[in-house]
Coordinates of C-alpha atoms and ligand atoms in Angstrom, one line a residue:
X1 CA 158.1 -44.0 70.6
X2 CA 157.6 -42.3 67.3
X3 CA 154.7 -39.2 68.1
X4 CA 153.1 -38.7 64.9
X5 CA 151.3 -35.4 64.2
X6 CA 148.3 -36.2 62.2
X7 CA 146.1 -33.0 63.1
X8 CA 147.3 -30.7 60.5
X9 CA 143.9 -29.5 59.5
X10 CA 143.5 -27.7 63.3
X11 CA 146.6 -26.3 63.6
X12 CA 150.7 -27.0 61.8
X13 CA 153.4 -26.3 63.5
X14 CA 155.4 -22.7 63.1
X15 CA 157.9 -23.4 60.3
X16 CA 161.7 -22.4 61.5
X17 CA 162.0 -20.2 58.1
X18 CA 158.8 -18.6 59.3
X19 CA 159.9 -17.6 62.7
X20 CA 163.2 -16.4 61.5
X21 CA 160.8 -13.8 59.3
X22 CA 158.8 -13.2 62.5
X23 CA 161.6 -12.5 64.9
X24 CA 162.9 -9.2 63.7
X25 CA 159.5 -7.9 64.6
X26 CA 159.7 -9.6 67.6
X27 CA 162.9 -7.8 69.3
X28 CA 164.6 -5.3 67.5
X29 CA 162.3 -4.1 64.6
X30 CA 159.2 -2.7 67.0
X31 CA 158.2 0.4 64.8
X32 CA 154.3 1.0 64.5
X33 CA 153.1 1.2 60.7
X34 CA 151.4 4.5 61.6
X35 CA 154.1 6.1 63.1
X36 CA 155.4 9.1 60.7
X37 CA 159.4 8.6 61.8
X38 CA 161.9 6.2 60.2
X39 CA 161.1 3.3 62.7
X40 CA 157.1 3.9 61.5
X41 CA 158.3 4.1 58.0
X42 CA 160.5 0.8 57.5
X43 CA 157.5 -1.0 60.1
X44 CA 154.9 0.4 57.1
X45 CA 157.1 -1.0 54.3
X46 CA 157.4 -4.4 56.0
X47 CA 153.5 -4.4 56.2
X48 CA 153.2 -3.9 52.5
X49 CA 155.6 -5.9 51.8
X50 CA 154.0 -9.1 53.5
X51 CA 150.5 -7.8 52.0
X52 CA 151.7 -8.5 48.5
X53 CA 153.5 -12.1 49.8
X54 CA 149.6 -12.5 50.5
X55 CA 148.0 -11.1 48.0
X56 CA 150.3 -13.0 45.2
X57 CA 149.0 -16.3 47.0
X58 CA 146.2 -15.2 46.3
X59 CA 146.3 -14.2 42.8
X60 CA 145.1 -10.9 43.4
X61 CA 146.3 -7.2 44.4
X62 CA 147.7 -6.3 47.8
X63 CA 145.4 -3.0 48.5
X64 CA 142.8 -5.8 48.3
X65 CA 143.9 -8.1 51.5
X66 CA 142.6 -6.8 55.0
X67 CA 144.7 -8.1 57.3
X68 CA 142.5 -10.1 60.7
X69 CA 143.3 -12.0 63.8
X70 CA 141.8 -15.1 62.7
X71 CA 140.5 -17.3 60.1
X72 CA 137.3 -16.8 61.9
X73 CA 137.5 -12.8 62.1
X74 CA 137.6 -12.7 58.4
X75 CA 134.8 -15.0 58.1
X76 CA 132.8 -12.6 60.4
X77 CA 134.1 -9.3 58.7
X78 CA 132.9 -11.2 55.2
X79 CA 129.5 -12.0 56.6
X80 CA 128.8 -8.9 58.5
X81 CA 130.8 -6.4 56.8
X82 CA 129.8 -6.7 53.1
X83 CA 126.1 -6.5 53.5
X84 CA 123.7 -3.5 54.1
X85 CA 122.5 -3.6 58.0
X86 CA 119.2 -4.3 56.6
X87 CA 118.5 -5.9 53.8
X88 CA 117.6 -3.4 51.0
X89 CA 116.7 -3.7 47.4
X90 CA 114.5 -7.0 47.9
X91 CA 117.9 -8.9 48.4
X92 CA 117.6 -10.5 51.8
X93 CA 118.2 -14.2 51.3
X94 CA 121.8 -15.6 52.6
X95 CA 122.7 -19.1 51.3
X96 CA 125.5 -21.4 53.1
X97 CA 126.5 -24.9 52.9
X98 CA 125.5 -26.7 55.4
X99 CA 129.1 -27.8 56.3
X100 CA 130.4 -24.6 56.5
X101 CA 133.0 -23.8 59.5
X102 CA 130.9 -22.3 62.7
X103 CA 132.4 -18.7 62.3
X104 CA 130.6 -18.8 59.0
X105 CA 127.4 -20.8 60.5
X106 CA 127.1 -18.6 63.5
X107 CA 128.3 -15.0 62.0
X108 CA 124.7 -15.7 59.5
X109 CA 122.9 -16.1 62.7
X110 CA 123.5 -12.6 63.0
X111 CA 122.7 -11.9 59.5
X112 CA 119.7 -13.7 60.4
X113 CA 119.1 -11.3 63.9
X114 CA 119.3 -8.3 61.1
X115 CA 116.2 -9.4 58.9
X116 CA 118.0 -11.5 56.6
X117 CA 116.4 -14.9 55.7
X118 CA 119.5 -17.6 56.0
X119 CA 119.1 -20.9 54.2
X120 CA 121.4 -23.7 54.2
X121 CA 122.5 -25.8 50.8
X122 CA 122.3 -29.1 51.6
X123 CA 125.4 -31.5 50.4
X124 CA 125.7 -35.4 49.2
X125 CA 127.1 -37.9 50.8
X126 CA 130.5 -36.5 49.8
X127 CA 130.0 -33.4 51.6
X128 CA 129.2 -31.5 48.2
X129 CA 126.9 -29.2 47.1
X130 CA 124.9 -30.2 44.0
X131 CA 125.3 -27.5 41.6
X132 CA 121.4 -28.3 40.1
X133 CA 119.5 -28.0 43.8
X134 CA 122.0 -24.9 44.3
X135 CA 120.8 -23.3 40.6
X136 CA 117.3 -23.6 41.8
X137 CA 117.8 -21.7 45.1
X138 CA 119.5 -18.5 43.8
X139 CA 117.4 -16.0 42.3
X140 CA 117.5 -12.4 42.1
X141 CA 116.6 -11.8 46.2
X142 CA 120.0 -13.4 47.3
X143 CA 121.9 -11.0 48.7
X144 CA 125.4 -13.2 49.4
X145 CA 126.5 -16.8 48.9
X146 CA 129.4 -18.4 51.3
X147 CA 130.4 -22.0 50.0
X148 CA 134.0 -23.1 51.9
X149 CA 136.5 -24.1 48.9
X150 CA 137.6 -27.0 51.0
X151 CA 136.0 -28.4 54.2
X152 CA 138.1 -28.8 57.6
X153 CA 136.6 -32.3 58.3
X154 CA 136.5 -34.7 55.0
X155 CA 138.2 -32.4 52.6
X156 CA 135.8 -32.1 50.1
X157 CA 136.4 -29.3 47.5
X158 CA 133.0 -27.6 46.7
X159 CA 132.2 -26.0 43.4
X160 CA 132.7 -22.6 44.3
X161 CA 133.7 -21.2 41.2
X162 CA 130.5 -22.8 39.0
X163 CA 128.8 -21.5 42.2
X164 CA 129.8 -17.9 42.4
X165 CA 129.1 -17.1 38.3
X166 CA 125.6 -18.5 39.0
X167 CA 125.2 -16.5 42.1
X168 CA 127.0 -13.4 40.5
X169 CA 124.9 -13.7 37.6
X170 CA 122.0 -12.7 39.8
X171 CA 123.8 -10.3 41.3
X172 CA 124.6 -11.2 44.6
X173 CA 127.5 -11.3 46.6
X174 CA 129.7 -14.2 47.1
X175 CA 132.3 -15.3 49.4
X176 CA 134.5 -18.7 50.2
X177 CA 136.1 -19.4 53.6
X178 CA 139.5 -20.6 51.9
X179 CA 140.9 -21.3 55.0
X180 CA 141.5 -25.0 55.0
X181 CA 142.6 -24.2 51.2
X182 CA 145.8 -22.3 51.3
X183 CA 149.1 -23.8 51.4
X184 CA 147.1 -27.6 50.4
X185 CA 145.5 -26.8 47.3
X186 CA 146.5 -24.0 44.2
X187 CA 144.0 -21.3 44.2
X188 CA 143.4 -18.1 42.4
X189 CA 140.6 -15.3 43.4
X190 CA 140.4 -14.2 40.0
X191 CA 139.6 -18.1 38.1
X192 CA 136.9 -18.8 41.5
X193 CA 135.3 -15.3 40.6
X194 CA 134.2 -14.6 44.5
X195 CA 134.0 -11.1 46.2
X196 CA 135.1 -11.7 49.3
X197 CA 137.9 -15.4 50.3
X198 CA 139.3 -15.8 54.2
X199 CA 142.7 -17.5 54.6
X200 CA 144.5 -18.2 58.1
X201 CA 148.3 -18.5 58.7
X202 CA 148.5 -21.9 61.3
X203 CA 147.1 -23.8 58.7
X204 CA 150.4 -23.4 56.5
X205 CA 152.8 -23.6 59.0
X206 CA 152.8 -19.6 59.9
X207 CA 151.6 -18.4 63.3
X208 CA 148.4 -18.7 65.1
X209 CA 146.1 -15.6 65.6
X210 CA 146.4 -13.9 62.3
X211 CA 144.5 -14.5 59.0
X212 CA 143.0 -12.1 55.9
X213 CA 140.3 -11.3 54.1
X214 CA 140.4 -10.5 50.4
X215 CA 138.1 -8.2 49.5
X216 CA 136.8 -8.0 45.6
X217 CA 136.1 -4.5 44.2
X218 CA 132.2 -5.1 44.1
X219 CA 132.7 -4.8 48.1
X220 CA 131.8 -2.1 50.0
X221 CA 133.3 -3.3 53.4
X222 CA 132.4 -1.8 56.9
X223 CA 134.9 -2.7 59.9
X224 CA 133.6 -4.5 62.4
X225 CA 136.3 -3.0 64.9
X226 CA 136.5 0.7 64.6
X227 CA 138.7 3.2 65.7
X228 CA 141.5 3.4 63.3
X229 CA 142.7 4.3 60.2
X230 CA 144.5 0.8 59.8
X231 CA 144.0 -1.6 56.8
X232 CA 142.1 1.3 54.7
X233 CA 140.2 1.8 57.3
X234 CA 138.4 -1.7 56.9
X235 CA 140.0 -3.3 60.1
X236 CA 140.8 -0.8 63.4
X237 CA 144.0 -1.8 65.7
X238 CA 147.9 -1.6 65.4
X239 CA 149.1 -4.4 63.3
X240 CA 150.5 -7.5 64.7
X241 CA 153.8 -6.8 62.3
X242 CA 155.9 -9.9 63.6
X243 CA 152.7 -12.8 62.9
X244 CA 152.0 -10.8 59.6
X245 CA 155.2 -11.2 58.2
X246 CA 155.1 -14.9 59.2
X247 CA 152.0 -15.2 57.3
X248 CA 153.8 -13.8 54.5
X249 CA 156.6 -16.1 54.8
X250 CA 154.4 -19.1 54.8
X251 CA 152.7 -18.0 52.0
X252 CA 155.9 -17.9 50.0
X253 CA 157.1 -21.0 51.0
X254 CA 154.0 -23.0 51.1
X255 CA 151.5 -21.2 48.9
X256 CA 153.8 -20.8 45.8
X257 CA 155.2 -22.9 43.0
X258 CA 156.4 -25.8 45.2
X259 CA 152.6 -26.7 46.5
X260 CA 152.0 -28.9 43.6
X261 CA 154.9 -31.1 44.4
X262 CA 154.2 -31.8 47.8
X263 CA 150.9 -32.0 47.2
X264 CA 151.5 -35.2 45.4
X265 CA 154.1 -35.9 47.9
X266 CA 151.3 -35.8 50.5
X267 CA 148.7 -37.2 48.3
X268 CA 151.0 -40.6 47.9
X269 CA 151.5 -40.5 51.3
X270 CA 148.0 -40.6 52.6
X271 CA 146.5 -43.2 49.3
X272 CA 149.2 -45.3 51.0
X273 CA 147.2 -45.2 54.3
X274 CA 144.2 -46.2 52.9
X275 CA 145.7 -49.0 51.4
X276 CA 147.1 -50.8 54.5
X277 CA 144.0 -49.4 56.2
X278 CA 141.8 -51.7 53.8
X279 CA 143.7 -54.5 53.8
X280 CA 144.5 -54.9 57.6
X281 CA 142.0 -53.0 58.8
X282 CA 138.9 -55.3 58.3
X283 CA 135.6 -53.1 58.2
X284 CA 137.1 -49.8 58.0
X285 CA 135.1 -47.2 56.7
X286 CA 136.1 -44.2 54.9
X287 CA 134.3 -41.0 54.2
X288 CA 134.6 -37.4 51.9
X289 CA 135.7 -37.2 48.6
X290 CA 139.6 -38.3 48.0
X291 CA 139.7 -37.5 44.6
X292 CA 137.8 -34.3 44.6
X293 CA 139.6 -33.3 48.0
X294 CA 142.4 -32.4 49.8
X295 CA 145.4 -34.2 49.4
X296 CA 146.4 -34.4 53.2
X297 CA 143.1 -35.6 55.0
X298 CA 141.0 -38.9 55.6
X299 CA 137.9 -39.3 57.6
X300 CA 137.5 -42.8 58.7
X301 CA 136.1 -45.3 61.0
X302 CA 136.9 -48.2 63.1
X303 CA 134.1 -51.0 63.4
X304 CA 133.3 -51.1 67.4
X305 CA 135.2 -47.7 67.8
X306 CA 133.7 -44.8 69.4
X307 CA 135.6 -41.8 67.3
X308 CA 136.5 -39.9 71.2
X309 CA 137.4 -43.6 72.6
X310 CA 139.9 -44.1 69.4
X311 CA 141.4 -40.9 69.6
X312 CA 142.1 -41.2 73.5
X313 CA 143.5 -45.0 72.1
X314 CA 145.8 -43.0 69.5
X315 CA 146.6 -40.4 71.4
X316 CA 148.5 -43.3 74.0
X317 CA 150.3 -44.5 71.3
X318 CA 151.7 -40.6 70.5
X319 CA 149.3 -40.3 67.3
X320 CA 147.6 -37.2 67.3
X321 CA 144.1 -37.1 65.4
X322 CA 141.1 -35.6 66.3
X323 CA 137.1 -36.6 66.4
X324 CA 134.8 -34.3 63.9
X325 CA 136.5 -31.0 63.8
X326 CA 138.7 -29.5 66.2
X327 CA 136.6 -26.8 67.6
X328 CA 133.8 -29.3 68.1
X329 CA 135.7 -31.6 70.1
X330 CA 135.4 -32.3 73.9
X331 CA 131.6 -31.6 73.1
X332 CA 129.7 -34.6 72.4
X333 CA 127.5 -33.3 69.8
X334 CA 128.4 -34.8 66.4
X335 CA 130.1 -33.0 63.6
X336 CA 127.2 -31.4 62.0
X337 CA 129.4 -32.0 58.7
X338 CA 128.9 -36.4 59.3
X339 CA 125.3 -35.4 59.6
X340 CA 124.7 -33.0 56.7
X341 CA 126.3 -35.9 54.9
X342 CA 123.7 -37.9 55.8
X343 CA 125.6 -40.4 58.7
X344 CA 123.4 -41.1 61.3
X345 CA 124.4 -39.8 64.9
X346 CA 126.1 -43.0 65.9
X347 CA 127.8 -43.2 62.7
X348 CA 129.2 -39.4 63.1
X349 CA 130.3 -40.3 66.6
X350 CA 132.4 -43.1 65.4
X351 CA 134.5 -40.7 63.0
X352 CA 137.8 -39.4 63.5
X353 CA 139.5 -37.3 61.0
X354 CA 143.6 -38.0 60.4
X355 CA 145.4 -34.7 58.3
X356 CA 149.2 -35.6 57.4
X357 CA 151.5 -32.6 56.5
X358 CA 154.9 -31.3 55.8
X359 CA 156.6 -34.1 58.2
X360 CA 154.9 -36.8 57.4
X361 CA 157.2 -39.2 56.2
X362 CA 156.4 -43.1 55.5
X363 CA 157.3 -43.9 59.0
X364 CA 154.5 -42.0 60.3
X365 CA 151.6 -43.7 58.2
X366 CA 153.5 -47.4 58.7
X367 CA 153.6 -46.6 62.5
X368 CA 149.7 -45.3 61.9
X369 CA 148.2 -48.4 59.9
X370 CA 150.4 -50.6 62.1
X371 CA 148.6 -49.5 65.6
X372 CA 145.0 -49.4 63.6
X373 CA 145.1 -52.8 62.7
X374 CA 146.1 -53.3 66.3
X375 CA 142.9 -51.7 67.5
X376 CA 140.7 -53.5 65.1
X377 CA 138.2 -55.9 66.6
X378 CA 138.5 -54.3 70.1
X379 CA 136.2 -51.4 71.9
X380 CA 133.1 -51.0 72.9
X381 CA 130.6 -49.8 70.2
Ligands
LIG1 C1 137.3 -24.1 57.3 C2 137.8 -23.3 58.4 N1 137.4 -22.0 58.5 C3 137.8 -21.2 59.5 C4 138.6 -21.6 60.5 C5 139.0 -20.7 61.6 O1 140.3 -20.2 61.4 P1 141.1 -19.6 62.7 O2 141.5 -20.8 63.5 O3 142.2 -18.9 62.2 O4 140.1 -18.7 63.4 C6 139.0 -22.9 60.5 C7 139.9 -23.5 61.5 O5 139.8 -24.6 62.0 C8 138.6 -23.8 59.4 O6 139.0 -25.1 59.3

């Protein structure tokens, strides 16, 4: 049976060219980055070496990327590292999207427990803000402004960059969880004009546990783990050299000039999908933005389909989706992305979200459409 991998937006698998980068760290080259001898030294050049791979996907300079252990770290360390402990200087309103990742939705109810008032943007049907109800909302108490640059669970690309000059303008702070972003979509701190961008290394085919935070120089960031003099002192704790330089790696390979290419590649690939989908596929409906969004994902639904009882139905035929968002699923509440889009409950519980990726090749999305068209007309919704 062919397995096809269709859950690229919760995790890709460890390119080989990435773990070939990754393994000197891993037996011989064990040298700590603060250590003063050579071992230290050549451990310290390796660091900074990867932080400009980074920082050059990023379009901006390598004393500017804190490395983290997570996507969801640097959400936090955004969040509740660039603002005063208290809001000062009448600045203590915090707006998010509402379909924000939860390390972004439940690091501002911490903001929240510090005095700050935290409001959420509401989004269309695509799953984007409007710029006009946004313009109305930010005024000279906002003290920060998080918009995600793509979302995990339709793919919708926000305005973050007409966004942030509007939010700059009035002086506050403004950051973008570009974690779903990298590696799928070009993108350059400097042209999106936000202070503070997070980025994680298993979405492009690097290694799980590790991810960055780029920090603007209107920042003033305080760690959130203390007790070192690592990462400028902005992010206590020996390095994890060996995932770093994978990050690096897949940064290079998959976060540089040959993005745009397989970016049509994938685009092509998944437009295909929805065709058959359409046409054999009576009743499907599809949801996020496809032409405002990333290339690789596709939120759908089958008529009479619960979205957990299709992916338990896919996931016997070796296709591997998932319901919602990853980190939602196995809980039964519905993606509170569906809902801020304005699907009902039911609606949201019938949605499954499919990302294709590097090894997607036409096989997989014939072998896809092929089973779907199988399922249609059966279940128990
Ligand atoms: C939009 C978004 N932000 C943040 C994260 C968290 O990243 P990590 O898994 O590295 O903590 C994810 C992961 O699913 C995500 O999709």
């Amino acid at each position: 049976m062919l397995t096809v991998y269709f859950d690229h937006n919760a995790t890709t698998p460890l390119d080989p060219r990435v773990l070939e980068a990754m393994l000197p760290f891993l037996t011989g080259r064990h040298g700590n980055p603060s250590s003063a001898h050579a071992a230290g030294r050549e451990a310290r050049v390796a660091l900074e070496q990867a932080r400009e791979a980074v920082a050059e996907a990023l379009g901006g300079r390598a004393s500017q990327i804190v490395f983290t252990g997570s996507g969801s770290e640097a959400n936090n360390l955004a969040l509740l590292g660039s603002l005063p402990l208290q809001p000062q200087g009448g600045r203590g309103r915090v707006l998010l999207s509402a379909v924000e990742h939860p390390s972004v939705l439940e690091a501002a109810e911490a903001l929240a427990e510090r005095g700050y008032a935290v409001e959420r943007l509401e989004v269309d049907a695509l799953g984007r803000v409007d710029l006009e109800r946004a313009r109305a909302r930010i005024g000279p108490d906002l003290a920060l402004l998080s918009v995600m640059l793509a979302n995990n669970e339709v793919g919708t690309l926000q305005p973050v960059a007409a966004l942030a000059g509007l939010a700059r303008e009035a002086g506050a702070l403004v950051h973008s969880d570009a974690v779903q972003a990298l590696g799928k979509q070009p993108l350059a701190v400097r042209s999106l004009g936000v202070d503070l961008l997070s980025v994680s290394a298993h979405k492009l085919y690097g290694p799980k546990g590790v991810g960055a935070l780029w920090v603007g120089q209107r920042v003033q960031l305080r760690p959130l783990i203390r007790g070192g003099p690592q990462e400028d002192r902005r992010r206590a704790g020996t390095e994890n050299l060996a995932s770093i330089a994978g990050f690096a790696q897949a940064c290079r390979l998959f976060a540089g000039p040959e993005l745009k290419a397989e970016q049509a590649r994938v685009r092509a690939l998944r437009d295909a999908l929805v065709e058959r989908l359409r046409s054999d596929v009576p009743g499907v409906r599809l949801y996020g933005d496809r032409e405002e969004g990333l290339a690789n994902t596709l939120s759908l639904a089958l008529p009479h389909l619960a979205g957990d009882e299709l992916l338990v139905l896919l996931d016997l035929e070796g296709i591997y989706v998932s319901t919602g968002s990853a980190c939602s699923s196995g809980s039964l509440r519905p993606s509170h992305v569906l809902l801020a889009m304005g699907l009902s409950e039911e609606e949201a519980r019938g949605v499954v979200r499919l990302s294709l990726g590097q090894e997607t090749r036409p096989e997989h999305v014939e072998r896809v459409a092929s089973v779907m068209a199988s399922f249609a007309g059966s279940g128990t919704r």
